[in-house]
Short mmCIF file of C-alpha atoms in Angstrom, two decimals:
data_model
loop_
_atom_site.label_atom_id
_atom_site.label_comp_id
_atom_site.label_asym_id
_atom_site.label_seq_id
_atom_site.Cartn_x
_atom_site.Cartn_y
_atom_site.Cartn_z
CA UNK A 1 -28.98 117.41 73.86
CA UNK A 2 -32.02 115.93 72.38
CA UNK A 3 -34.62 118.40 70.76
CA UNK A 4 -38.27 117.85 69.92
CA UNK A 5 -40.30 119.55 67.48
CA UNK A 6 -43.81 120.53 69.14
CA UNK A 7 -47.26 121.40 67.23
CA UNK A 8 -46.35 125.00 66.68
CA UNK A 9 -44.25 125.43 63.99
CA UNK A 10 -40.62 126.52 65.65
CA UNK A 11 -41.41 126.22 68.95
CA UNK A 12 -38.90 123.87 70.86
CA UNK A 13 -38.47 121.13 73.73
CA UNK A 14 -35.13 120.69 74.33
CA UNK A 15 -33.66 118.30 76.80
CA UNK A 16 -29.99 119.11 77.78
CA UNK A 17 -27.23 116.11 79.05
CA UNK A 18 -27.60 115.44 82.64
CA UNK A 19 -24.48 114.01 84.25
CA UNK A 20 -25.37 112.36 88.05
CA UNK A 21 -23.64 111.42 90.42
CA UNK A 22 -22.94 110.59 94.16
CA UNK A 23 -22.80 114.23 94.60
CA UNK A 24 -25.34 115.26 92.49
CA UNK A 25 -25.72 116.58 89.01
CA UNK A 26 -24.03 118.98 86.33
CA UNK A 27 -26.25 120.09 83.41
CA UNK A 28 -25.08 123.30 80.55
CA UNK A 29 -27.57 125.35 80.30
CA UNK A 30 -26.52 127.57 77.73
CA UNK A 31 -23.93 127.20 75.12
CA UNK A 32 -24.25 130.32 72.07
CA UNK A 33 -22.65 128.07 69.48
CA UNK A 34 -24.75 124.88 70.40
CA UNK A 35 -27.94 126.83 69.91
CA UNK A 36 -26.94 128.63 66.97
CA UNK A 37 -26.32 125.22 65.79
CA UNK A 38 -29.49 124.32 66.12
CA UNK A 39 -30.56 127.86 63.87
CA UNK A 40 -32.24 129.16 67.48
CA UNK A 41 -31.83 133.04 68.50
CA UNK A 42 -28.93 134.53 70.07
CA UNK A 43 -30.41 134.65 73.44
CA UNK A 44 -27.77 136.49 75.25
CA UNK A 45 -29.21 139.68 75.80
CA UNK A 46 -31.26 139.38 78.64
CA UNK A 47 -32.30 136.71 81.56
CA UNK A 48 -34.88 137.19 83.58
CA UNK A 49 -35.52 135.09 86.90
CA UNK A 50 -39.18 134.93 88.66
CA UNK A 51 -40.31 133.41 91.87
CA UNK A 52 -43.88 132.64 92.28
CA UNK A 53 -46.08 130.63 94.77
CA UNK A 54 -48.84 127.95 93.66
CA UNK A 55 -51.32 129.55 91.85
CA UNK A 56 -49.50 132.90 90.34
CA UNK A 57 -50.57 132.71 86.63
CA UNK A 58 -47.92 135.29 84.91
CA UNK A 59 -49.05 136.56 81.01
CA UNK A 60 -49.74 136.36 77.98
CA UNK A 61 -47.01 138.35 76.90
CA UNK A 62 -45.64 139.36 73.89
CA UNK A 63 -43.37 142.16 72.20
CA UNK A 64 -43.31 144.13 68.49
CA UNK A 65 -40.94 145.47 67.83
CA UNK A 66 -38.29 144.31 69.61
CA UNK A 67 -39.49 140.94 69.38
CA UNK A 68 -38.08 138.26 71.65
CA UNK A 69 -37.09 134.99 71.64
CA UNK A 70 -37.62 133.06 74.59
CA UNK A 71 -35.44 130.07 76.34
CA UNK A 72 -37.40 129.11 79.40
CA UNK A 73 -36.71 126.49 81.98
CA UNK A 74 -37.47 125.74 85.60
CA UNK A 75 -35.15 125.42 88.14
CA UNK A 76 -37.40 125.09 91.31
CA UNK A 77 -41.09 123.44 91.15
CA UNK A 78 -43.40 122.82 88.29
CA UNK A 79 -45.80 125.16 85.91
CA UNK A 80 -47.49 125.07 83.13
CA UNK A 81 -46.37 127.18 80.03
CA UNK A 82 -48.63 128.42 77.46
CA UNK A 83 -47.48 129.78 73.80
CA UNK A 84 -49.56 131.15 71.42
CA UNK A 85 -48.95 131.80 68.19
CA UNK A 86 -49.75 135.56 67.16
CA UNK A 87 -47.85 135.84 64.01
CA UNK A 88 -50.46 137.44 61.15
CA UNK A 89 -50.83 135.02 58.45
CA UNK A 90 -49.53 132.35 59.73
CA UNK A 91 -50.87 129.02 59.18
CA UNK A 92 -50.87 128.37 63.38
CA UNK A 93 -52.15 132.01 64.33
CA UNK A 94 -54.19 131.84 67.22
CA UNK A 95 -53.07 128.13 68.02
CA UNK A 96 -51.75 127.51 71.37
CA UNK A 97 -49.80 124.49 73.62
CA UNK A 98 -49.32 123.76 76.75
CA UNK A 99 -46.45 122.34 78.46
CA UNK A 100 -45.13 120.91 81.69
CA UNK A 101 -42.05 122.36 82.83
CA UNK A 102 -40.31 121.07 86.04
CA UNK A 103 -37.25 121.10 87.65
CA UNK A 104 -37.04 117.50 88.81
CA UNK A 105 -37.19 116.36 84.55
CA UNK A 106 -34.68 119.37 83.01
CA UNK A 107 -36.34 120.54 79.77
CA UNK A 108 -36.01 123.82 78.26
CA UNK A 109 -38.82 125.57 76.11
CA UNK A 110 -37.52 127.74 72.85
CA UNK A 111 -40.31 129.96 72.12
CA UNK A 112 -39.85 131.72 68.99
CA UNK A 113 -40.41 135.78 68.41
CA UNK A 114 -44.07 136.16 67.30
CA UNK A 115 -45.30 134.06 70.18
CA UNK A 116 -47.79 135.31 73.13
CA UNK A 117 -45.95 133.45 76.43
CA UNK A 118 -47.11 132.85 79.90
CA UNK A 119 -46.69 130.37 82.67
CA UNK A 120 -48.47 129.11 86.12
CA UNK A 121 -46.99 127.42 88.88
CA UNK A 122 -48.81 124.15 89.78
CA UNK A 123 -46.29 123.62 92.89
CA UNK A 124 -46.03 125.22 95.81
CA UNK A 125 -43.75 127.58 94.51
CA UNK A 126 -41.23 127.57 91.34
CA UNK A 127 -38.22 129.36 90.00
CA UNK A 128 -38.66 130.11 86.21
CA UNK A 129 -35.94 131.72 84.52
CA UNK A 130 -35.52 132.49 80.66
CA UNK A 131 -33.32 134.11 78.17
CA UNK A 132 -34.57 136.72 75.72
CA UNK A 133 -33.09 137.42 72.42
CA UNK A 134 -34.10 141.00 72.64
CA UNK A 135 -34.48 144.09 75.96
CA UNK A 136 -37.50 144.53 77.62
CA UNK A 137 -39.11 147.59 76.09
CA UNK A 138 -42.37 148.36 77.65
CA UNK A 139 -43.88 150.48 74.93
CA UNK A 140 -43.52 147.41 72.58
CA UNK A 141 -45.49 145.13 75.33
CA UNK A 142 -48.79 143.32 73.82
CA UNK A 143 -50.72 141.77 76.61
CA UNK A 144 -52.95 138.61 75.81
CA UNK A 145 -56.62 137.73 78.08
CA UNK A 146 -55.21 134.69 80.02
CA UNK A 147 -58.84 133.39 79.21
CA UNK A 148 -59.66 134.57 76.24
CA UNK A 149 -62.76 132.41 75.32
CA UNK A 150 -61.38 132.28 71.70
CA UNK A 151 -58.77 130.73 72.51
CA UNK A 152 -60.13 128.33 75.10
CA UNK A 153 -56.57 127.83 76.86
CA UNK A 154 -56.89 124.86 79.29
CA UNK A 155 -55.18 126.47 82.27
CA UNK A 156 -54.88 124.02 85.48
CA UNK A 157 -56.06 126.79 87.62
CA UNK A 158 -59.33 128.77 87.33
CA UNK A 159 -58.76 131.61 89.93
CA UNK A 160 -55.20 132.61 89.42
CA UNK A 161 -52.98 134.91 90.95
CA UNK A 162 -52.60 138.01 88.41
CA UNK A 163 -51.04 141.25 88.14
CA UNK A 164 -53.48 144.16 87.28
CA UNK A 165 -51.74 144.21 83.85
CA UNK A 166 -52.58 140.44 83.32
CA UNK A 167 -56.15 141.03 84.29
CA UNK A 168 -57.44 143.74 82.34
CA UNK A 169 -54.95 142.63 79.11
CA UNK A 170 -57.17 142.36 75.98
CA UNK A 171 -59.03 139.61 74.36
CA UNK A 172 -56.98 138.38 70.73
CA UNK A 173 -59.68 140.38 68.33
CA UNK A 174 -59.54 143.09 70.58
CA UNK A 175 -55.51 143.43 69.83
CA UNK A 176 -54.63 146.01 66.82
CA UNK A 177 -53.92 143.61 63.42
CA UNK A 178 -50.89 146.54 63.07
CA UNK A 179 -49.64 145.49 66.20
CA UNK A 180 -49.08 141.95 66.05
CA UNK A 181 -46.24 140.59 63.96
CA UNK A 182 -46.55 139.47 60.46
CA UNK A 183 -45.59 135.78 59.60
CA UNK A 184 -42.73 135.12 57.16
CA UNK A 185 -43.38 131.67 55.78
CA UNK A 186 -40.63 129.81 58.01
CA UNK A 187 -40.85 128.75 61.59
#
């Protein structure tokens, strides 16, 4: 597996062994010991699958508590995934990257907890699925503006497809400091 380090301190590309053949191709996905390895999460306690059509933009999401760690990859189309980092006192708070994520060049995306995460599919449709260190727990939800003018996120998309959670979340100054989670000096 071969891993690059991004802009954002401790978030991940990671590019797992193909093996191709006449009949195709095998790739791990997931291996607990391989990614502990690496000091990542244990992301075994949930996975989450969406579908979405061209044009579906889908966060920015984050949890705290029960911050998660994320483990994203593609597995039909393309999008483009967004972190942002919304760790208090952190040197990269309120820094964000984009990424291209498709299923025809297998990367994964290890988003650490204290990161705001969203995607949008930029193919006609896509299969997205991640692992999560940690439950969904709705009460703990923090929703980030998609377009936050703060931020300035360059989205491919202008008019996207939202839920009416995505469109009315807040703007980052309008999010409770208490809220957010607090930065511990290591990525």
């Amino acid at each position: 597996m071969k891993l690059a380090r991004t802009e954002l301190p401790g978030v991940l590309l990671l590019e797992p062994a193909v093996a191709n053949d006449a009949r195709g191709s095998f790739m791990e996905t997931y291996r607990a010991e391989r990614y502990s390895d690496l000091g990542l999460a244990d992301l075994s306690v949930q996975e989450n699958l969406s579908h979405s059509r061209r044009g579906v933009l889908r966060g920015l999401h984050l949890q705290n508590p029960h911050a998660q760690a994320k483990l994203c990859q593609v597995l039909v189309g393309e999008v483009y995934d967004v972190v942002v980092d919304l760790r208090r006192g952190s040197p990269a708070f309120g820094h964000w990257q984009g990424f291209r994520l498709a299923a025809d060049e297998p990367q994964q995306l290890y988003v650490p907890e204290g990161f705001a995460h969203g995607f949008c599919v930029v193919s006609e449709e896509a299969l997205f699925a991640y692992k999560c260190s940690d439950r969904y727990e709705p009460s703990a939800e923090l929703v980030l503006r998609w377009d936050d003018p703060d931020l300035a996120i360059d989205w491919p998309v202008t008019e996207p497809l939202l839920s009416s959670r995505d469109a009315g979340a807040a703007r980052l100054h309008e999010l409770p400091p208490e809220r957010l989670p607090v930065y511990s000096g290591s990525s």
